[in-house]
XYZ file of C-alpha atoms in Angstrom:
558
model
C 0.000 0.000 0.000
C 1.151 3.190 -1.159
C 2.301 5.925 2.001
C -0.233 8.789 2.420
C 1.567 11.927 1.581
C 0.507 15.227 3.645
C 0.288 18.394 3.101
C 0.936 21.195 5.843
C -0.829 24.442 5.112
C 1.849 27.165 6.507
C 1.115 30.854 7.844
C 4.645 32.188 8.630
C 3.959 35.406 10.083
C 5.465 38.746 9.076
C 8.403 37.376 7.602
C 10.604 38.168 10.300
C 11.957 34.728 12.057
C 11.243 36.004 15.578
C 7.933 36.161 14.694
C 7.301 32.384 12.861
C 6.118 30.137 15.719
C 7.596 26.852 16.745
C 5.235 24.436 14.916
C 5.728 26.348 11.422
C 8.907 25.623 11.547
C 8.423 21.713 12.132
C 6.504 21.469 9.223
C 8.898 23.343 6.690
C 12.001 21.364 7.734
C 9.908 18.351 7.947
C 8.418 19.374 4.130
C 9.481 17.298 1.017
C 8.659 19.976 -0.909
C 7.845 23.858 -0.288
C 5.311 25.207 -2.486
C 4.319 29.291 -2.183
C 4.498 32.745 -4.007
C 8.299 33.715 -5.081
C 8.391 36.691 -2.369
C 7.431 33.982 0.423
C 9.748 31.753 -0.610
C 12.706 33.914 -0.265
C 11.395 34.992 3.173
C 11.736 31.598 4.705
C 14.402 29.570 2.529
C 16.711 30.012 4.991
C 14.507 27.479 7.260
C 14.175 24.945 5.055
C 15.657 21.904 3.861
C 13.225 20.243 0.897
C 14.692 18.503 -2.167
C 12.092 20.834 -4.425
C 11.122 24.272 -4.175
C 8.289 25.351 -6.223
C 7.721 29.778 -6.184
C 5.357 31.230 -8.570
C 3.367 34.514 -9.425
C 1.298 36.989 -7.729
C -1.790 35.518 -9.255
C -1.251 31.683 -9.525
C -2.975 31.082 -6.033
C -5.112 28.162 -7.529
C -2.203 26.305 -9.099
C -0.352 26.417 -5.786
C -2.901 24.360 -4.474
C -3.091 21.938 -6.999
C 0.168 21.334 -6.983
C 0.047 20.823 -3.814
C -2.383 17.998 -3.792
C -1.010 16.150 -6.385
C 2.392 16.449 -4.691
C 0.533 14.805 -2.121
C -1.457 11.894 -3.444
C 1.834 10.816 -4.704
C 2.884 10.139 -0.969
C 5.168 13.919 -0.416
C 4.848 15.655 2.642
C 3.909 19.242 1.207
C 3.651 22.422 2.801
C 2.283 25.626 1.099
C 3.130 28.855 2.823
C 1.360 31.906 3.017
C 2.547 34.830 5.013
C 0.490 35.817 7.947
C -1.588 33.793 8.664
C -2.660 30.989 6.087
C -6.191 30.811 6.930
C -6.703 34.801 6.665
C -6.995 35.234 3.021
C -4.525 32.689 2.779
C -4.108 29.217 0.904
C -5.862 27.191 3.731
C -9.626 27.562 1.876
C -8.021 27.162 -1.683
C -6.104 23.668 -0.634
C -9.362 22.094 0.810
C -11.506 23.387 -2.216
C -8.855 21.574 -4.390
C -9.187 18.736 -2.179
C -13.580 18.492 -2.315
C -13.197 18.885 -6.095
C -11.454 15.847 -6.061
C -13.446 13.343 -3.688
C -10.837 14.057 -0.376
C -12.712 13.384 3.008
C -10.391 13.156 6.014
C -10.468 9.698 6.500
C -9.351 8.742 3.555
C -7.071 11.440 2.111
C -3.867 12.449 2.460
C -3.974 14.326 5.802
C -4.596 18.140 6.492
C -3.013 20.299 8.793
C -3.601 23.997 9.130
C -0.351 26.124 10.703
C -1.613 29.028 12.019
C 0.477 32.248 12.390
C 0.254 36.287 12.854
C -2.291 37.828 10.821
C -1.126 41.218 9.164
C -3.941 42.812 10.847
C -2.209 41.986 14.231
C 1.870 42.387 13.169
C 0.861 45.460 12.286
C -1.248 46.920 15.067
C 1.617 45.921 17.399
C 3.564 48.506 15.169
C 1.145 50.676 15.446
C 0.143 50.982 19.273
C -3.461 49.352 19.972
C -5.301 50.434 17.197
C -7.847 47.347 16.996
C -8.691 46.914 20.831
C -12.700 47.363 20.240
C -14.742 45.700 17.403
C -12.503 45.470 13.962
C -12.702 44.110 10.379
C -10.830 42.987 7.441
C -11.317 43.619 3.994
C -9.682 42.969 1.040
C -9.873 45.476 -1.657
C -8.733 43.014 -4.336
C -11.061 42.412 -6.968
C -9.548 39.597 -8.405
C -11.789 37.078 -6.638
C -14.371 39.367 -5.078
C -16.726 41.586 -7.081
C -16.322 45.187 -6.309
C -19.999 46.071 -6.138
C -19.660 43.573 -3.483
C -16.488 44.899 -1.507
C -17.574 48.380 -1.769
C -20.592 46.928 0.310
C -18.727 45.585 2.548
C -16.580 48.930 3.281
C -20.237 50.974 3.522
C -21.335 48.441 5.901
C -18.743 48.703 8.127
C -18.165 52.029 8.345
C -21.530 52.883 9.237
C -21.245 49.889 12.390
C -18.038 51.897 13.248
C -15.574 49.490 13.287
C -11.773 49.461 13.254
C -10.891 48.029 9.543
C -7.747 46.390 8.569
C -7.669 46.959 4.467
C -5.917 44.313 2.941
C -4.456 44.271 -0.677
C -5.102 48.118 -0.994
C -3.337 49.061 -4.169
C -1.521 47.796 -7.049
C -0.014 48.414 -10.016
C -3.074 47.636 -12.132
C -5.597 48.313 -9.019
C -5.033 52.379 -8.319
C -9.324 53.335 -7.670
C -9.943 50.943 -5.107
C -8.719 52.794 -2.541
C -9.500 55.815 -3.724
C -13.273 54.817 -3.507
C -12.850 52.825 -0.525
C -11.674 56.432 1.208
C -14.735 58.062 -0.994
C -17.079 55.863 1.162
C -15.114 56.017 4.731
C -15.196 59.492 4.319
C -18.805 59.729 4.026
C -19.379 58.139 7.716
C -16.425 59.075 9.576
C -13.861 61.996 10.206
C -11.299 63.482 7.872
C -9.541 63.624 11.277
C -9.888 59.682 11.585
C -6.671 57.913 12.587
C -5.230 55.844 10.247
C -2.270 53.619 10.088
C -0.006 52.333 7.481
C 2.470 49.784 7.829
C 4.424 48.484 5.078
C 6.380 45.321 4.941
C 5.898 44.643 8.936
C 8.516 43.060 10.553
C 10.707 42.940 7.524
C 13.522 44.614 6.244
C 11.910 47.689 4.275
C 9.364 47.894 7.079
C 7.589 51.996 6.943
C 5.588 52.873 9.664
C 3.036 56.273 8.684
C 0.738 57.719 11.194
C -2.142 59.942 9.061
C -5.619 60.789 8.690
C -8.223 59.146 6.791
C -8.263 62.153 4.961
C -4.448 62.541 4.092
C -3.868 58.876 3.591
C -3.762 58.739 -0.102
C -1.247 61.113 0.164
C 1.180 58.369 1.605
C 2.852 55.507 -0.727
C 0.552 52.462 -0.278
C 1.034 49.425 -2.095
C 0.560 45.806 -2.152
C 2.875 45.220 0.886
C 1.158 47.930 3.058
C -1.921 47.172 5.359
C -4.035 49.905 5.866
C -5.785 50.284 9.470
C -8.430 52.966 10.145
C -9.769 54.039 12.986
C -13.381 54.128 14.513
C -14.959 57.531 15.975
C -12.805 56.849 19.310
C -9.670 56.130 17.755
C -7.102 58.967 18.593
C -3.409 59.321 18.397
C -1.241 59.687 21.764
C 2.892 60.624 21.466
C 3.244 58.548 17.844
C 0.803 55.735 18.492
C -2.529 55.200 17.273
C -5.179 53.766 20.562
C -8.548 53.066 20.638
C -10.077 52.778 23.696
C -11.423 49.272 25.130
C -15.210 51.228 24.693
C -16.892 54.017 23.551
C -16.036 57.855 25.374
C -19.490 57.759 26.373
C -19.059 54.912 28.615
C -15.388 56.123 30.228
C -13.237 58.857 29.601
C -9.417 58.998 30.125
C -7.118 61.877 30.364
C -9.206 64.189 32.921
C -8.245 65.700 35.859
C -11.176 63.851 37.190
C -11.815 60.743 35.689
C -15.741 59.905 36.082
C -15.189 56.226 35.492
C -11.715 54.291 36.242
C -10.748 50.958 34.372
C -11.380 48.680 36.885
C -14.881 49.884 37.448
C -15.885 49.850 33.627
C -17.735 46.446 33.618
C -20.011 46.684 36.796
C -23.623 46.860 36.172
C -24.221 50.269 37.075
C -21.697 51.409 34.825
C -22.564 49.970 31.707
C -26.294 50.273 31.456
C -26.061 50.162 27.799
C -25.249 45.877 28.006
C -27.929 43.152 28.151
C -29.387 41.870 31.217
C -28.319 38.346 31.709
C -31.625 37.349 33.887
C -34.086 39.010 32.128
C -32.678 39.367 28.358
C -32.815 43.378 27.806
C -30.825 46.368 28.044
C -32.214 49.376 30.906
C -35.076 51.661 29.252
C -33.602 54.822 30.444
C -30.552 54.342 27.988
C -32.923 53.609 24.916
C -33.855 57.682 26.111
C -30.432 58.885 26.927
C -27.542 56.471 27.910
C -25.709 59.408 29.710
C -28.336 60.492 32.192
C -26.968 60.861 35.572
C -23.459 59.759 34.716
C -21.841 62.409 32.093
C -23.100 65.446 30.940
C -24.147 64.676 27.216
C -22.354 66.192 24.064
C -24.480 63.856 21.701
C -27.185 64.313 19.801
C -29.652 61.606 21.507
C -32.549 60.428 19.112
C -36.069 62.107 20.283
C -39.129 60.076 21.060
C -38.032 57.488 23.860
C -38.820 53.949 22.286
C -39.323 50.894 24.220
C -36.321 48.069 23.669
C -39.014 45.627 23.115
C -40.724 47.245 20.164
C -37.080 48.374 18.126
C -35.064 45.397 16.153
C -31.694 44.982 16.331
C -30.765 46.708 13.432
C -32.595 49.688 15.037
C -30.710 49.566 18.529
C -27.158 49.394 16.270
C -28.707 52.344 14.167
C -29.670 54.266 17.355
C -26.084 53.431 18.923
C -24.062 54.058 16.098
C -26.222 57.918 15.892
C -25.271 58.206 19.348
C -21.698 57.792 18.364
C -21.592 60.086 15.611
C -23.560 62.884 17.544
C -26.332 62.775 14.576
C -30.433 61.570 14.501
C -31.293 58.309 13.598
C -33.009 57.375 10.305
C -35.807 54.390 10.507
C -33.622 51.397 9.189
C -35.625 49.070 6.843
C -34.183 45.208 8.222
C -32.983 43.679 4.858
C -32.120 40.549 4.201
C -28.410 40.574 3.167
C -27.464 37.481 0.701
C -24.827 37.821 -2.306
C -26.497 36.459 -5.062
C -23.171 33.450 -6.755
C -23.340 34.690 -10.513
C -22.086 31.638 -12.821
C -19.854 33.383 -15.402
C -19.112 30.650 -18.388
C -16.067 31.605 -19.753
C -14.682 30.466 -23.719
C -13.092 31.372 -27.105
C -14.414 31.182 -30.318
C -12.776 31.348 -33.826
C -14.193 30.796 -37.053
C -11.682 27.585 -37.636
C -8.395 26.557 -37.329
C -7.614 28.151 -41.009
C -10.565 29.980 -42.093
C -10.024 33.867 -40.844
C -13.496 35.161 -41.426
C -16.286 35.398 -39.616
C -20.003 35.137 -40.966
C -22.836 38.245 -40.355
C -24.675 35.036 -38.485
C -21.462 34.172 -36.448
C -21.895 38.203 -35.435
C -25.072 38.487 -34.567
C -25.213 35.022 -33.410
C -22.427 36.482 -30.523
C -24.249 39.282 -29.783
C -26.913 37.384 -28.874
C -25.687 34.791 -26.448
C -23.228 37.421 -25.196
C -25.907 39.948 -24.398
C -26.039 43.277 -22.577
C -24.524 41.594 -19.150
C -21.430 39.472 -20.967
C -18.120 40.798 -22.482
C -16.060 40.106 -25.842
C -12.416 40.172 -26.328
C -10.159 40.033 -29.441
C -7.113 38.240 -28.957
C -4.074 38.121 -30.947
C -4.423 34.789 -31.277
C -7.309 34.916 -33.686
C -9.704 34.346 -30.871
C -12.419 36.393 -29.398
C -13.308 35.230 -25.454
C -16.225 35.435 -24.361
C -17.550 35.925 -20.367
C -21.300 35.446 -20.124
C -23.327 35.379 -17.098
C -25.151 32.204 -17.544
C -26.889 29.159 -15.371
C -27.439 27.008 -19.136
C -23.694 26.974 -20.950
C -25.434 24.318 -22.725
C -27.487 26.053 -24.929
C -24.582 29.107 -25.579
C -22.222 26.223 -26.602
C -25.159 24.888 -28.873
C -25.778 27.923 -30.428
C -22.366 29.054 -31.172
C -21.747 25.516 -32.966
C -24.631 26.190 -34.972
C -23.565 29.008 -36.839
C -19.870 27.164 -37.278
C -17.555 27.950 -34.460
C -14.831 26.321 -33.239
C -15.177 26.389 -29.447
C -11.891 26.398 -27.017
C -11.618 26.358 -23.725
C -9.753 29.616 -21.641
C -7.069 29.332 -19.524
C -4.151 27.033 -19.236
C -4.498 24.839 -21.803
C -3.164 24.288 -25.380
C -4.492 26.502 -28.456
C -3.330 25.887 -31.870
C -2.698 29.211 -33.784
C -2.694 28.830 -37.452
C -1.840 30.598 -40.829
C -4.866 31.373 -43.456
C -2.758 29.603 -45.373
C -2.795 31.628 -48.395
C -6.487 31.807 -48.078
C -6.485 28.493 -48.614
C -4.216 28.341 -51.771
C -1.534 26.437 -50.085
C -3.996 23.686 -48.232
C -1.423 20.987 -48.041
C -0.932 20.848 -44.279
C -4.180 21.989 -43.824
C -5.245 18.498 -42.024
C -2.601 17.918 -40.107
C -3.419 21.347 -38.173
C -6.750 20.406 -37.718
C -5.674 16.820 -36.170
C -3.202 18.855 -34.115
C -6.462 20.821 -33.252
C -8.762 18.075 -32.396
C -5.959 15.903 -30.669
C -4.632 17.959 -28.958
C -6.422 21.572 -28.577
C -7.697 22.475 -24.794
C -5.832 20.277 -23.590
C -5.183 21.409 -19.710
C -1.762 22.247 -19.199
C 0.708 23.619 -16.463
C 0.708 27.095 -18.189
C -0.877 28.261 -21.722
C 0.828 26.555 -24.721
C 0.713 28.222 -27.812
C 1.442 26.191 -31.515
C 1.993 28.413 -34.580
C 1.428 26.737 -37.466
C 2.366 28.373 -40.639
C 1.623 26.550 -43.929
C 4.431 27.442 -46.152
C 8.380 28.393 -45.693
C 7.653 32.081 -45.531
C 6.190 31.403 -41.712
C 5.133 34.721 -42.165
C 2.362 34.303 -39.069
C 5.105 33.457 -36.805
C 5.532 30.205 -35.709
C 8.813 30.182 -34.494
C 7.870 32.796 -31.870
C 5.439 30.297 -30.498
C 5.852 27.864 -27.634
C 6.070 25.283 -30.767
C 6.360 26.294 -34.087
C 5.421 24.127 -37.260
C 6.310 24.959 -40.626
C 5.278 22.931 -43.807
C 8.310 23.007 -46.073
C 8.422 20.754 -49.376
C 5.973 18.544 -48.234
C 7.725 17.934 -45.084
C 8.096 19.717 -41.571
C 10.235 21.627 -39.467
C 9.806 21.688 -35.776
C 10.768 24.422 -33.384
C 10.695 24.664 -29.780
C 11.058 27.405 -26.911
C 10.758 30.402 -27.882
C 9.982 33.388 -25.321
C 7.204 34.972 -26.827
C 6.941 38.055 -25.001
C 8.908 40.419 -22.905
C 11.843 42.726 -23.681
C 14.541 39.088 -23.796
C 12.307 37.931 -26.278
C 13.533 35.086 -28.470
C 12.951 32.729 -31.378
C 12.198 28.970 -30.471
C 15.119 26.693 -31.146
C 14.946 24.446 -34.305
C 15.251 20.730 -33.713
C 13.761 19.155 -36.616
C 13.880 20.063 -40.124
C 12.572 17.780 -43.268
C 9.955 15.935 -40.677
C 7.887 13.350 -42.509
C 3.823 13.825 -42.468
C 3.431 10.913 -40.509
C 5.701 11.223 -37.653
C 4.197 14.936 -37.114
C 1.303 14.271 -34.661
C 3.314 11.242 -32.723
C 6.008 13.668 -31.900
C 4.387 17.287 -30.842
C 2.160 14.388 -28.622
C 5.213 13.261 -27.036
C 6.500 16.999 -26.466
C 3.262 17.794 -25.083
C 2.948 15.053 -22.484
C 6.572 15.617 -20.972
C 5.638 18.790 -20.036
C 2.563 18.130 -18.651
C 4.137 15.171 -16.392
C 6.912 17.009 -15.768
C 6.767 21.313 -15.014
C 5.619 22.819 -12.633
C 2.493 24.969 -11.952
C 2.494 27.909 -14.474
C 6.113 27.048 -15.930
C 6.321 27.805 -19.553
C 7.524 25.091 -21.952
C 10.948 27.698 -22.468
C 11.303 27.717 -18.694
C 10.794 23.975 -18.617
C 12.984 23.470 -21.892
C 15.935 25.716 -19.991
C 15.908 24.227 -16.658
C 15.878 20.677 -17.568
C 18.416 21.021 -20.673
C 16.573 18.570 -22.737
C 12.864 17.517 -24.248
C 12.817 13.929 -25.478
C 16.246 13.724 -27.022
C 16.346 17.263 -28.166
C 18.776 19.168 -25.662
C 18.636 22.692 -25.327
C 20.293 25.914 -26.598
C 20.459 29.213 -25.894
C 18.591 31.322 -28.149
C 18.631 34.428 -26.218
C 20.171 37.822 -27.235
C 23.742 37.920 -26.499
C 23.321 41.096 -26.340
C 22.892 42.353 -22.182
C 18.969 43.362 -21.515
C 18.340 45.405 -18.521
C 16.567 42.581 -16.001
C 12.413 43.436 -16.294
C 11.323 44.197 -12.414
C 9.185 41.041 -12.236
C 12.697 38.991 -12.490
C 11.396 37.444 -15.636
């Protein structure tokens, strides 16, 4: 019987090693293999000891996990990292979604085990003073897997509860508005004078530290790295730190020559006759009129009309609370049922045909139909137009798209065959053999998008050798070429290996090409990468087909 392999989901903190507990570091030394984003990586190589390191991208979250799975039904002991903490818009959910998609239960599966460790929400509040000691939130501001309508939601809602929020993910290079809206809203329920906290790369070597207002903040550098904590209506700032008190000012107030209410008395039941009644399940009536009667001379607006607890919902007693708080009236609250609605979004290409270039007035119409007023098209360069269409029934789109004479492809990372028009069809030799390569072969799922040119004459004048593989039909044979870089300023040409390739022995060997690298990359390695680090595909062995010619490194590291 076969060993179970494991896989240890890893939250590693800040980044600093002070900070990594005890048990994290157990499971990367104990890890066959260490699976996370590139940045990560570097931040904790230093502790580990696996025979394979796998980094990737920014935005490859998904293939981390499956990685990680299959890494693990082949008996590995895995562990993916995330920093902070790994179940805090970390890789933990991801992994066990991976997992349910396939069957996993715990009984049966490889086993689970979930490493917690310091939430960037907490790192950086300890940098900050005590900025999150009352009722606090996170919220991501990345759109990638969230719609907006929805986050912007979430940052209304919680400003008007007044909480302490922890913005995650504020700003990058492609994502400027987000927090410029996010602020838009904030601003609209709380201070410019807010406190607000920014704290870049905690714990770490570049680590900033900015103390601002909620109204200055965008004047600050935020990026990806920085976490973004603002303040509720106590929140104030006290010789460089950033404090909110334990309560509300209307239930204590610090920092008087005569303090009405000191700490240790705060939670007798005299004092706080704003909390529920453990015997008899309500909160006093007198507070529902003014919650500062007898105790502190008022400097609130308190709501007119006394109301009876019994006859106001909850929402109302938060509204009337939260008016009390911001020293304004209250506004009847409507209670609303709050439930995001899961849109499916079907997602494919479409191209007239693996040679034919033009498209039909029905093939038009036919995607302005299914696409409709709530979907989006998208010309590609690779003679493709994707289509994302909010749908329940993909059924009947794919139907109707076939209809009219589309060839349908699947998006993502898979295998799409890019041909010539082949003279417009004057040089239709090879013509079958790219649509065998197609229907073989195309949408096939890969580690990372494979591209095959296939041009139908020696001129290869639509590019193939700038393709992942590049076909050429040549006096009635082929020529084969593999690797090239196809984008980026190191941009290269693929490398020949074959030249004078009979018909026959065309499909056999661009199958065999294909399934090495799908056994053997890893997650979101393209076939150059692949090609370059193991020196040799089949029996074809690798050369360097860069420019010799020095290139200014791009500031990915690509």
């Amino acid at each position: 019987m076969a060993q179970k392999g494991k896989i240890f989901v890893v939250g590693f903190g800040p980044g600093d090693f002070k900070h990594i507990t005890t048990r994290a570091v157990e499971a990367l030394q104990q890890s066959e293999f260490i699976i996370g984003y590139k940045t990560y990586v570097e931040l904790i190589q230093d502790l580990v000891s696996a025979k394979s390191i796998v980094s990737t991208g920014m935005t490859e979250e998904v293939s981390r996990a499956q990685e990680a799975v299959r890494q693990a039904e082949a008996g590995n002991i895995v562990s993916v990292i995330s920093s902070g903490d790994s179940g805090v818009y970390g890789m933990a959910g991801l992994v066990y979604e991976v997992l349910i998609e396939l069957g996993w239960t715990e009984a049966t599966g490889v086993e689970v085990e979930i490493v917690p460790g310091i939430s960037a929400i907490n790192s950086c509040a300890s940098l900050l003073g005590a900025p999150i000691m009352h009722d606090s939130c996170t919220i991501s501001l990345s759109d990638h897997l969230t719609p907006w309508n929805l986050i912007a939601k979430r940052v209304e809602a919680a400003a008007m509860a007044d909480f302490v929020i922890a913005l995650y993910n504020p700003k990058s290079g492609r994502r400027t508005r987000q927090i410029v809206e996010a602020q838009r809203i904030l601003l609209e329920y709380r201070s410019p004078d807010t406190p607000v906290g920014l704290v870049k790369s905690a714990y770490r070597d570049r680590q900033e530290i900015t103390m601002t207002t909620l109204a200055e903040m965008l004047e600050h550098d935020i990026g990806m790295l920085t976490t973004v904590i603002i303040g509720n209506s106590s929140t104030f700032f006290y010789d460089n730190k950033m404090i909110t008190p334990r309560g509300y000012q209307r239930k204590y107030t610090l920092g008087e020559e005569k303090q009405p209410l000191r700490p240790h008395q705060r939670l007798r039941e005299e004092n706080e006759p704003w909390a529920m009644n453990q015997e008899t399940g309500t909160a006093s009536h007198d507070f529902a009129a003014d919650p500062n009667a007898g105790r502190l001379k008022s400097s609130i607006a308190i709501a007119p009309a006394p109301v009876s607890v019994q006859e106001k919902s909850s929402l109302e007693m938060a509204a009337t609370a939260l008016a009390m708080v911001k020293g304004t009236t209250v506004t009847k609250a409507t209670t609303k049922l709050v439930q995001q609605k899961m849109e499916s979004i079907f997602e494919l290409a479409v191209s007239p045909g693996v040679a034919n270039k033009f498209f039909t007035p029905q093939q038009m119409m036919t995607l302005a139909e299914v696409v409709g007023d709530e979907g989006t098209m998208e010309y590609t360069p690779d003679h493709q137009i994707h289509l994302k269409i909010p749908t329940t029934e993909p059924e009947i789109i794919t139907e109707k798209l076939r209809e009219v004479g589309f060839l349908l492809a699947p998006i993502g990372d898979v295998l799409s065959l890019k041909a010539c028009d082949f003279c417009y069809g004057e040089k239709a030799d090879s013509i079958p053999y790219a649509e065998e390569i197609q229907a073989k072969l195309g949408g096939l799922s890969l580690p990372k998008t494979l591209n095959i040119g296939f041009n139908g004459c020696g001129m290869a004048c639509y590019r193939a050798v700038f393709d992942d593989i590049g076909i050429v039909y040549r006096k009635s044979k082929f020529d084969v070429f593999i690797g090239a870089k196809p984008v980026g300023r190191t941009a290269h040409a693929a490398q020949p290996v074959v030249e004078g390739l009979e018909p026959e022995q065309l499909i056999p060997l661009i199958t065999d090409i294909i399934e090495e690298y799908k056994a053997n990359a890893h997650p979101n390695e393209r076939l150059f990468k692949y090609f370059k680090r193991l020196k040799k595909i089949l029996h074809f062995t690798y050369q360097d087909m860069s420019s010799k010619i020095k290139v200014e490194p791009a500031p990915c590291g690509d």
